[in-house]
Short mmCIF file of C-alpha atoms in Angstrom, two decimals:
data_model
loop_
_atom_site.label_atom_id
_atom_site.label_comp_id
_atom_site.label_asym_id
_atom_site.label_seq_id
_atom_site.Cartn_x
_atom_site.Cartn_y
_atom_site.Cartn_z
CA UNK A 184 0.00 0.00 0.00
CA UNK A 185 1.46 3.34 -1.06
CA UNK A 186 1.59 6.38 1.18
CA UNK A 187 -1.55 8.54 1.13
CA UNK A 188 0.48 11.71 1.56
CA UNK A 189 2.90 10.79 -1.24
CA UNK A 190 0.10 9.78 -3.62
CA UNK A 191 -1.83 12.95 -2.81
CA UNK A 192 1.20 15.20 -3.36
CA UNK A 193 2.14 13.45 -6.62
CA UNK A 194 -1.41 13.59 -8.00
CA UNK A 195 -1.79 17.23 -7.06
CA UNK A 196 1.60 18.06 -8.61
CA UNK A 197 0.69 16.39 -11.90
CA UNK A 198 -2.70 18.09 -11.96
CA UNK A 199 -1.18 21.49 -11.17
CA UNK A 200 1.48 21.11 -13.88
CA UNK A 201 -1.18 20.18 -16.44
CA UNK A 202 -3.30 23.15 -15.44
CA UNK A 203 -0.28 25.46 -15.68
CA UNK A 204 0.55 24.27 -19.20
CA UNK A 205 -3.09 24.61 -20.30
CA UNK A 206 -3.27 28.12 -18.87
CA UNK A 207 -0.03 29.06 -20.61
CA UNK A 208 -1.34 27.74 -23.93
CA UNK A 209 -4.65 29.56 -23.54
CA UNK A 210 -2.84 32.76 -22.61
CA UNK A 211 -0.70 32.59 -25.71
CA UNK A 212 -3.67 31.62 -27.90
CA UNK A 213 -5.86 34.41 -26.54
CA UNK A 214 -3.02 36.92 -26.52
CA UNK A 215 -4.22 40.54 -27.03
CA UNK A 216 -4.25 41.41 -30.73
CA UNK A 217 -1.82 44.28 -30.33
CA UNK A 218 0.63 42.08 -28.47
CA UNK A 219 0.22 39.32 -31.02
CA UNK A 220 0.98 41.80 -33.82
CA UNK A 221 4.05 42.97 -31.93
CA UNK A 222 5.20 39.37 -31.37
CA UNK A 223 4.56 38.57 -35.03
CA UNK A 224 6.54 41.69 -35.98
CA UNK A 225 9.51 40.47 -33.98
CA UNK A 226 9.29 37.02 -35.59
CA UNK A 227 9.19 38.47 -39.14
CA UNK A 228 12.01 40.90 -38.35
CA UNK A 229 14.15 38.01 -37.15
CA UNK A 230 13.39 36.06 -40.36
CA UNK A 231 14.27 39.03 -42.61
CA UNK A 232 17.33 39.91 -40.56
CA UNK A 233 18.76 36.40 -41.03
CA UNK A 234 17.87 36.42 -44.75
CA UNK A 235 19.44 39.85 -45.49
CA UNK A 236 23.06 40.02 -46.64
CA UNK A 237 25.09 43.21 -47.22
CA UNK A 238 28.22 42.93 -49.34
CA UNK A 239 29.86 46.18 -50.33
CA UNK A 240 27.20 48.27 -52.02
CA UNK A 241 24.82 45.33 -52.55
CA UNK A 242 21.88 44.45 -50.28
CA UNK A 243 20.39 41.00 -50.95
CA UNK A 244 17.44 39.21 -49.32
CA UNK A 245 18.14 35.49 -49.72
CA UNK A 246 15.20 33.07 -50.16
CA UNK A 247 15.70 31.19 -46.90
CA UNK A 248 13.36 28.39 -45.88
CA UNK A 249 11.75 30.51 -43.16
CA UNK A 250 11.22 33.41 -45.54
CA UNK A 251 9.69 31.15 -48.19
CA UNK A 252 7.32 29.68 -45.59
CA UNK A 253 6.37 33.20 -44.54
CA UNK A 254 5.63 34.15 -48.16
CA UNK A 255 3.61 30.98 -48.70
CA UNK A 256 1.53 31.65 -45.57
CA UNK A 257 1.07 35.38 -46.34
CA UNK A 258 -0.42 36.01 -49.81
CA UNK A 259 -0.58 39.80 -49.15
CA UNK A 260 2.91 40.06 -47.67
CA UNK A 261 5.09 43.02 -48.57
CA UNK A 262 8.31 44.32 -47.14
CA UNK A 263 10.97 46.96 -47.73
CA UNK A 264 14.54 46.49 -46.47
CA UNK A 265 17.06 49.34 -46.55
CA UNK A 266 20.61 49.91 -45.38
CA UNK A 267 22.01 53.37 -46.04
CA UNK A 268 21.02 54.16 -49.61
CA UNK A 269 20.50 50.49 -50.52
CA UNK A 270 16.88 49.28 -50.76
CA UNK A 271 15.28 45.87 -51.47
CA UNK A 272 11.52 45.56 -51.80
CA UNK A 273 9.01 42.72 -52.14
CA UNK A 274 5.29 43.00 -53.02
CA UNK A 275 5.41 46.69 -53.86
CA UNK A 276 2.11 46.44 -55.71
CA UNK A 277 0.42 45.49 -52.43
CA UNK A 278 2.16 48.08 -50.27
CA UNK A 279 -0.14 50.89 -49.10
CA UNK A 280 1.01 54.45 -48.49
CA UNK A 281 3.34 54.65 -45.49
CA UNK A 282 4.02 57.51 -43.11
CA UNK A 283 7.79 57.02 -43.57
CA UNK A 284 10.02 57.51 -46.62
CA UNK A 285 12.88 55.33 -47.88
CA UNK A 286 15.63 54.99 -47.00
CA UNK A 287 14.59 55.27 -43.37
CA UNK A 288 16.99 56.61 -40.74
CA UNK A 289 15.75 56.29 -37.19
CA UNK A 290 16.62 54.88 -33.76
CA UNK A 291 17.27 51.17 -33.24
CA UNK A 292 14.18 49.27 -32.15
CA UNK A 293 10.88 47.90 -33.43
CA UNK A 294 7.22 48.83 -33.26
CA UNK A 295 3.88 48.50 -35.04
CA UNK A 296 2.36 51.49 -36.90
CA UNK A 297 -0.78 52.23 -38.86
CA UNK A 298 -0.66 52.90 -42.57
CA UNK A 299 -1.76 56.33 -43.87
CA UNK A 300 -5.22 55.06 -44.75
CA UNK A 301 -5.60 53.64 -41.21
CA UNK A 302 -6.90 50.41 -42.71
CA UNK A 303 -3.97 48.19 -41.75
CA UNK A 304 -0.78 48.06 -39.74
CA UNK A 305 2.83 47.41 -40.57
CA UNK A 306 5.95 46.57 -38.64
CA UNK A 307 8.93 48.93 -38.54
CA UNK A 308 12.26 47.67 -37.17
CA UNK A 309 15.79 49.04 -37.16
CA UNK A 310 18.76 46.84 -36.22
CA UNK A 311 22.43 47.71 -36.13
CA UNK A 312 24.47 45.80 -38.70
CA UNK A 313 28.10 46.80 -38.22
CA UNK A 314 28.43 50.50 -39.12
CA UNK A 315 25.12 50.43 -40.97
CA UNK A 316 21.53 50.47 -39.77
CA UNK A 317 19.28 47.87 -41.35
CA UNK A 318 15.70 49.21 -41.57
CA UNK A 319 12.79 46.87 -42.29
CA UNK A 320 9.11 47.62 -42.94
CA UNK A 321 6.80 44.58 -43.21
CA UNK A 322 3.07 44.46 -43.81
CA UNK A 323 0.33 41.80 -43.85
CA UNK A 324 2.47 38.97 -42.41
CA UNK A 325 0.60 35.78 -41.47
CA UNK A 326 2.87 34.19 -38.89
CA UNK A 327 2.07 30.68 -37.72
CA UNK A 328 1.13 30.35 -34.07
CA UNK A 329 3.97 27.90 -33.51
CA UNK A 330 6.53 30.51 -34.57
CA UNK A 331 5.01 33.11 -32.26
CA UNK A 332 4.94 30.58 -29.43
CA UNK A 333 8.56 29.56 -29.99
CA UNK A 334 9.62 33.18 -30.14
CA UNK A 335 7.66 33.94 -27.01
CA UNK A 336 9.10 30.97 -25.14
CA UNK A 337 12.68 31.67 -26.24
CA UNK A 338 12.53 35.33 -25.25
CA UNK A 339 10.55 34.71 -22.05
CA UNK A 340 12.09 31.42 -20.92
CA UNK A 341 13.61 32.92 -17.78
CA UNK A 342 10.35 34.57 -16.71
CA UNK A 343 8.39 31.41 -17.49
CA UNK A 344 10.82 29.32 -15.45
CA UNK A 345 10.51 31.66 -12.49
CA UNK A 346 6.72 31.61 -12.78
CA UNK A 347 6.71 27.82 -13.10
CA UNK A 348 9.00 27.42 -10.10
CA UNK A 349 6.85 29.76 -8.02
CA UNK A 350 3.72 27.89 -9.07
CA UNK A 351 5.34 24.51 -8.37
CA UNK A 352 6.59 25.69 -4.97
CA UNK A 353 3.13 26.94 -4.07
CA UNK A 354 1.56 23.65 -5.13
CA UNK A 355 4.24 21.66 -3.29
CA UNK A 356 3.76 23.61 -0.07
CA UNK A 357 -0.01 23.31 -0.35
CA UNK A 358 0.24 19.59 -1.06
CA UNK A 359 2.63 19.08 1.84
CA UNK A 360 0.37 20.98 4.23
CA UNK A 361 -2.72 19.12 3.03
CA UNK A 362 -0.93 15.77 3.21
CA UNK A 363 0.36 16.62 6.67
CA UNK A 364 -3.16 17.51 7.77
CA UNK A 365 -4.48 14.18 6.50
CA UNK A 366 -1.55 12.27 8.04
CA UNK A 367 -1.97 13.96 11.42
CA UNK A 368 -5.66 13.12 11.38
CA UNK A 369 -4.87 9.47 10.71
CA UNK A 370 -2.14 9.51 13.39
CA UNK A 371 -4.59 10.94 15.94
CA UNK A 372 -7.09 8.20 15.15
CA UNK A 373 -4.36 5.56 15.40
CA UNK A 374 -3.11 6.91 18.75
CA UNK A 375 -6.64 7.00 20.16
CA UNK A 376 -7.20 3.44 18.98
CA UNK A 377 -3.90 2.23 20.48
CA UNK A 378 -4.75 3.91 23.79
CA UNK A 379 -7.87 1.75 24.14
CA UNK A 380 -7.29 -1.26 26.39
CA UNK A 381 -7.96 -4.45 24.38
CA UNK A 382 -9.13 -6.18 27.55
CA UNK A 383 -11.71 -3.44 28.24
CA UNK A 384 -12.27 -1.37 25.07
CA UNK A 385 -14.73 1.13 26.56
CA UNK A 386 -13.04 4.24 25.18
CA UNK A 387 -14.40 5.94 22.10
CA UNK A 388 -12.52 8.10 19.60
CA UNK A 389 -13.92 11.62 19.58
CA UNK A 390 -15.32 12.59 16.17
CA UNK A 391 -14.40 16.24 16.78
CA UNK A 392 -10.69 15.39 16.62
CA UNK A 393 -10.63 13.81 13.15
CA UNK A 394 -11.13 15.20 9.63
CA UNK A 395 -14.56 14.87 8.06
CA UNK A 396 -13.30 12.28 5.56
CA UNK A 397 -12.22 9.94 8.38
CA UNK A 398 -15.44 10.16 10.39
CA UNK A 399 -17.08 7.10 8.75
CA UNK A 400 -13.98 5.04 9.61
CA UNK A 401 -13.94 6.33 13.20
CA UNK A 402 -17.66 5.68 13.62
CA UNK A 403 -17.12 2.10 12.42
CA UNK A 404 -14.23 1.66 14.86
CA UNK A 405 -16.29 3.05 17.76
CA UNK A 406 -19.15 0.70 16.92
CA UNK A 407 -16.75 -2.25 16.74
CA UNK A 408 -15.16 -1.28 20.08
CA UNK A 409 -18.60 -1.04 21.66
CA UNK A 410 -19.62 -4.47 20.41
CA UNK A 411 -16.32 -6.02 21.55
CA UNK A 412 -16.66 -4.42 24.99
CA UNK A 413 -20.24 -5.66 25.35
CA UNK A 414 -19.17 -9.18 24.37
CA UNK A 415 -16.22 -9.19 26.78
CA UNK A 416 -18.39 -7.92 29.65
CA UNK A 417 -21.01 -10.58 28.93
CA UNK A 418 -18.36 -13.30 28.83
CA UNK A 419 -16.75 -12.17 32.09
CA UNK A 420 -20.12 -11.81 33.78
CA UNK A 421 -21.03 -15.34 32.76
CA UNK A 422 -17.72 -16.68 34.05
CA UNK A 423 -18.15 -15.01 37.43
CA UNK A 424 -21.80 -16.01 37.78
CA UNK A 425 -21.12 -19.61 36.79
CA UNK A 426 -18.25 -19.93 39.23
CA UNK A 427 -20.27 -18.34 42.02
CA UNK A 428 -23.26 -20.62 41.40
CA UNK A 429 -21.03 -23.71 41.51
CA UNK A 430 -19.68 -23.04 44.99
CA UNK A 431 -22.83 -24.05 46.86
CA UNK A 432 -23.32 -27.41 45.10
CA UNK A 433 -19.67 -28.22 45.65
CA UNK A 434 -19.96 -27.46 49.37
CA UNK A 435 -22.98 -29.75 49.66
CA UNK A 436 -21.22 -32.45 47.63
CA UNK A 437 -18.18 -32.27 49.90
CA UNK A 438 -20.43 -32.81 52.96
CA UNK A 439 -22.14 -35.81 51.37
CA UNK A 440 -18.81 -37.42 50.50
CA UNK A 441 -18.03 -37.69 54.19
CA UNK A 442 -20.78 -40.32 54.42
CA UNK A 443 -19.25 -42.57 51.75
CA UNK A 444 -18.28 -45.84 53.53
CA UNK A 445 -15.70 -47.13 51.07
CA UNK A 446 -12.28 -45.47 51.78
CA UNK A 447 -10.86 -45.79 48.27
CA UNK A 448 -13.95 -44.33 46.60
CA UNK A 449 -14.12 -41.61 49.24
CA UNK A 450 -10.50 -40.60 48.62
CA UNK A 451 -11.10 -40.50 44.86
CA UNK A 452 -14.24 -38.37 45.27
CA UNK A 453 -12.49 -36.00 47.68
CA UNK A 454 -9.68 -35.57 45.15
CA UNK A 455 -12.15 -34.81 42.36
CA UNK A 456 -14.15 -32.35 44.47
CA UNK A 457 -10.93 -30.63 45.56
CA UNK A 458 -9.99 -30.23 41.90
CA UNK A 459 -13.42 -28.80 41.05
CA UNK A 460 -13.20 -26.43 44.01
CA UNK A 461 -9.78 -25.27 42.85
CA UNK A 462 -11.18 -24.68 39.37
CA UNK A 463 -14.13 -22.65 40.70
CA UNK A 464 -11.87 -20.57 42.94
CA UNK A 465 -9.55 -19.87 40.01
CA UNK A 466 -12.51 -18.85 37.85
CA UNK A 467 -13.71 -16.43 40.54
CA UNK A 468 -10.23 -14.96 40.89
CA UNK A 469 -9.98 -14.51 37.11
CA UNK A 470 -13.42 -12.86 36.94
CA UNK A 471 -12.62 -10.46 39.81
CA UNK A 472 -9.24 -9.67 38.27
CA UNK A 473 -10.74 -8.75 34.90
CA UNK A 474 -13.67 -6.63 36.07
CA UNK A 475 -12.33 -4.19 38.65
CA UNK A 476 -9.47 -1.79 39.29
CA UNK A 477 -6.40 -2.34 41.41
CA UNK A 478 -4.71 0.33 43.46
CA UNK A 479 -0.93 -0.05 43.35
CA UNK A 480 1.32 0.71 46.28
CA UNK A 481 5.06 0.22 46.88
CA UNK A 482 5.68 -3.41 47.79
CA UNK A 483 8.87 -5.37 48.55
CA UNK A 484 9.45 -8.32 46.21
CA UNK A 485 12.15 -9.68 48.52
CA UNK A 486 9.74 -9.95 51.45
CA UNK A 487 7.04 -11.57 49.31
CA UNK A 488 9.51 -14.08 47.86
CA UNK A 489 10.78 -15.14 51.30
CA UNK A 490 7.21 -15.62 52.58
CA UNK A 491 6.14 -17.71 49.57
CA UNK A 492 9.23 -19.93 49.78
CA UNK A 493 8.61 -20.44 53.49
CA UNK A 494 5.03 -21.53 52.75
CA UNK A 495 6.17 -24.08 50.15
CA UNK A 496 9.14 -25.33 52.18
CA UNK A 497 7.33 -28.32 53.74
CA UNK A 498 5.81 -29.37 50.40
CA UNK A 499 9.21 -29.24 48.70
CA UNK A 500 10.73 -31.28 51.55
CA UNK A 501 8.03 -33.96 51.21
CA UNK A 502 8.63 -34.11 47.44
CA UNK A 503 12.38 -34.41 47.89
CA UNK A 504 13.04 -31.20 45.95
CA UNK A 505 15.54 -28.56 47.05
CA UNK A 506 14.01 -25.06 47.15
CA UNK A 507 16.66 -22.32 46.91
CA UNK A 508 16.74 -18.51 46.70
CA UNK A 509 19.34 -16.47 44.85
CA UNK A 510 19.49 -12.69 45.06
CA UNK A 511 21.32 -10.24 42.82
CA UNK A 512 21.64 -7.77 45.70
CA UNK A 513 20.68 -7.44 49.32
CA UNK A 514 17.97 -5.15 50.64
CA UNK A 515 14.40 -4.52 49.52
CA UNK A 516 13.34 -4.70 45.88
CA UNK A 517 10.48 -2.22 45.54
CA UNK A 518 7.88 -2.18 42.78
CA UNK A 519 4.41 -0.66 42.43
CA UNK A 520 1.67 -3.25 42.79
CA UNK A 521 -0.78 -5.16 44.98
CA UNK A 522 0.79 -7.37 47.63
CA UNK A 523 -1.87 -10.12 47.59
CA UNK A 524 -1.89 -10.34 43.78
CA UNK A 525 1.90 -10.65 43.50
CA UNK A 526 1.97 -13.28 46.27
CA UNK A 527 -0.68 -15.26 44.39
CA UNK A 528 1.24 -15.03 41.11
CA UNK A 529 4.55 -16.15 42.64
CA UNK A 530 2.86 -18.93 44.62
CA UNK A 531 1.28 -20.16 41.40
CA UNK A 532 4.68 -20.40 39.69
CA UNK A 533 6.37 -22.16 42.61
CA UNK A 534 3.42 -24.54 43.04
CA UNK A 535 3.44 -25.36 39.31
CA UNK A 536 7.16 -26.14 39.48
CA UNK A 537 6.67 -28.48 42.46
CA UNK A 538 3.75 -30.34 40.85
CA UNK A 539 4.53 -30.39 37.13
CA UNK A 540 8.34 -30.29 36.87
CA UNK A 541 8.86 -34.01 36.29
CA UNK A 542 12.24 -35.26 37.43
CA UNK A 543 13.16 -31.96 39.08
CA UNK A 544 15.52 -32.12 42.01
CA UNK A 545 16.10 -28.41 42.51
CA UNK A 546 13.97 -25.28 42.12
CA UNK A 547 15.78 -21.94 42.24
CA UNK A 548 13.97 -18.65 42.71
CA UNK A 549 16.14 -15.77 41.47
CA UNK A 550 15.30 -12.28 42.70
CA UNK A 551 16.67 -9.36 40.66
CA UNK A 552 15.76 -5.75 40.04
CA UNK A 553 12.08 -5.69 38.97
CA UNK A 554 11.93 -9.44 38.24
CA UNK A 555 11.44 -12.81 39.89
CA UNK A 556 12.43 -16.03 38.06
CA UNK A 557 11.41 -19.56 39.06
CA UNK A 558 13.73 -22.16 37.45
CA UNK A 559 13.60 -25.93 37.75
CA UNK A 560 15.88 -28.66 36.44
CA UNK A 561 13.10 -30.99 35.37
CA UNK A 562 12.24 -32.54 32.01
CA UNK A 563 11.10 -29.24 30.52
CA UNK A 564 8.19 -28.64 28.15
CA UNK A 565 7.61 -29.91 24.62
CA UNK A 566 8.41 -27.50 21.81
CA UNK A 567 5.75 -24.81 21.43
CA UNK A 568 4.01 -25.64 24.71
CA UNK A 569 4.94 -22.31 26.36
CA UNK A 570 2.24 -20.31 24.55
CA UNK A 571 -0.45 -22.94 25.16
CA UNK A 572 0.14 -22.81 28.92
CA UNK A 573 -0.92 -19.14 28.98
CA UNK A 574 -4.37 -19.93 27.62
CA UNK A 575 -7.19 -20.65 30.11
CA UNK A 576 -7.82 -24.32 30.98
CA UNK A 577 -4.49 -25.46 29.55
CA UNK A 578 -2.08 -27.52 31.66
CA UNK A 579 1.33 -28.92 31.02
CA UNK A 580 0.33 -32.25 32.54
CA UNK A 581 -3.01 -33.77 31.67
CA UNK A 582 -2.69 -36.28 34.48
CA UNK A 583 -2.11 -33.66 37.11
CA UNK A 584 -4.61 -32.02 39.37
CA UNK A 585 -4.25 -28.49 38.03
CA UNK A 586 -7.29 -26.50 36.98
CA UNK A 587 -5.57 -25.00 33.99
CA UNK A 588 -6.25 -21.39 35.05
CA UNK A 589 -3.17 -20.71 37.18
CA UNK A 590 -0.84 -19.29 34.56
CA UNK A 591 -3.71 -17.46 32.87
CA UNK A 592 -4.38 -15.68 36.18
CA UNK A 593 -0.67 -14.95 36.61
CA UNK A 594 -0.61 -13.37 33.17
CA UNK A 595 -3.67 -11.24 34.04
CA UNK A 596 -1.98 -10.12 37.27
CA UNK A 597 1.18 -9.09 35.43
CA UNK A 598 -0.83 -7.30 32.74
CA UNK A 599 -2.65 -5.36 35.45
CA UNK A 600 0.75 -4.31 36.81
CA UNK A 601 2.09 -3.29 33.41
CA UNK A 602 4.51 -6.22 33.37
CA UNK A 603 4.64 -9.62 31.74
CA UNK A 604 4.94 -13.35 32.40
CA UNK A 605 7.79 -14.89 30.42
CA UNK A 606 8.22 -18.65 29.95
CA UNK A 607 11.34 -20.33 28.60
CA UNK A 608 11.74 -24.07 28.39
CA UNK A 609 13.73 -26.66 26.48
CA UNK A 610 13.10 -30.41 26.52
CA UNK A 611 15.49 -32.03 29.00
CA UNK A 612 16.80 -28.69 30.33
CA UNK A 613 14.06 -27.55 32.68
CA UNK A 614 11.71 -24.58 32.63
CA UNK A 615 12.09 -20.95 33.70
CA UNK A 616 9.09 -18.72 34.42
CA UNK A 617 9.69 -15.05 35.17
CA UNK A 618 7.60 -12.20 36.52
CA UNK A 619 8.92 -9.02 34.94
CA UNK A 620 7.77 -5.63 36.24
CA UNK A 621 8.03 -2.23 34.52
CA UNK A 622 10.25 0.53 35.79
CA UNK A 623 9.28 1.93 39.16
CA UNK A 624 6.50 4.55 38.98
CA UNK A 625 4.14 6.40 41.30
CA UNK A 626 1.01 4.58 42.53
CA UNK A 627 -1.65 4.70 39.79
CA UNK A 628 -4.99 3.19 38.95
CA UNK A 629 -5.09 0.32 36.47
CA UNK A 630 -8.25 -0.97 34.74
CA UNK A 631 -8.09 -4.37 36.47
CA UNK A 632 -9.50 -5.90 39.64
CA UNK A 633 -8.07 -5.99 43.15
CA UNK A 634 -7.15 -9.64 43.70
CA UNK A 635 -7.71 -10.67 47.28
CA UNK A 636 -5.27 -12.92 49.10
CA UNK A 637 -5.87 -16.49 48.17
#
């Protein structure tokens, strides 16, 4: 797709150049009669001047091609050429009475005069030819328009070039300004569209800020954003309502399981209900996270990391996995965020590593400036599995007890904090999951939900 501004400027330049040439042609074609006679006079004088030769006491008008064409085009042509006392005349029978006598002695120059009977005009020109003055009187010339145009262009080429350059500069500046106006309008629309949160596209692009030509596009975008926002709200509302409605039946089911007499069946049912309860809780957390705002405050990642590792210490010991902490520097590591949400995100990563890192013997949590990384030395993930894990209801282990919403919630938490969840894994070389926070900023409001401590 070509640039709108470039196409607009090029099209306008071509159109302006065409208009300029047409106007120039019309101007020359509709030239005032007096000016046309004067231009024709200069053309004929130039033709006669080139055809006239003076050798000693002889003055000869040679039959040049231009002169013969002039005679052929002008059936009533006459002229008188004189230099000193030498005279050469053509068409004397057609020459009317003139107000000047021959030989003519006057100042150098050219002009158009009326004949004595005032019925026609003739051209009088005097040019300097060495020590002599060559005087020429020409009447009834019929000069072709092309010759007048060529003569006009040759004599006025500098003025025409200046006029053309001025016209081109004016068109170029106008085209640039117009193109810039269109481009800035498109840029404003693009910036407004980029500023709209894809997860909650409630913002509309103001029609007063865009050119009239772009209003249909902006109206279509606003309508699309409204429909997307309505669909997202409906989907989130359904998710929250469904999860909330499932809690009561699960509580009743858990109570009834206590009455199951067979131990093996009871243990299996308890495990299944616990998994369903975990899924419902994760769905509620995800719904709350997506539908409300969080208020960020300065929190210490070092303190949160130590607390989470302490909570998972017994589980790691039972699983025979070493849980270690590495720090890039001592002291607090402050970021802007919600304490409970960050604890939940980190706990999710550590819990996933303990449950799903097959063959892992060591899990290392690395704390650096604005980031926390959880690395295990397990079997790793299959190729391309990293992106699938971030989708809701996807797990890295189909036989495990995970609900499949953990990493999706972690990603939502990091998005709400302006950060990201990064996953790197290679088969046979373990998996690393990192929480990366943006640069430290003042406490602000973010269009996400306050996640309560889990």
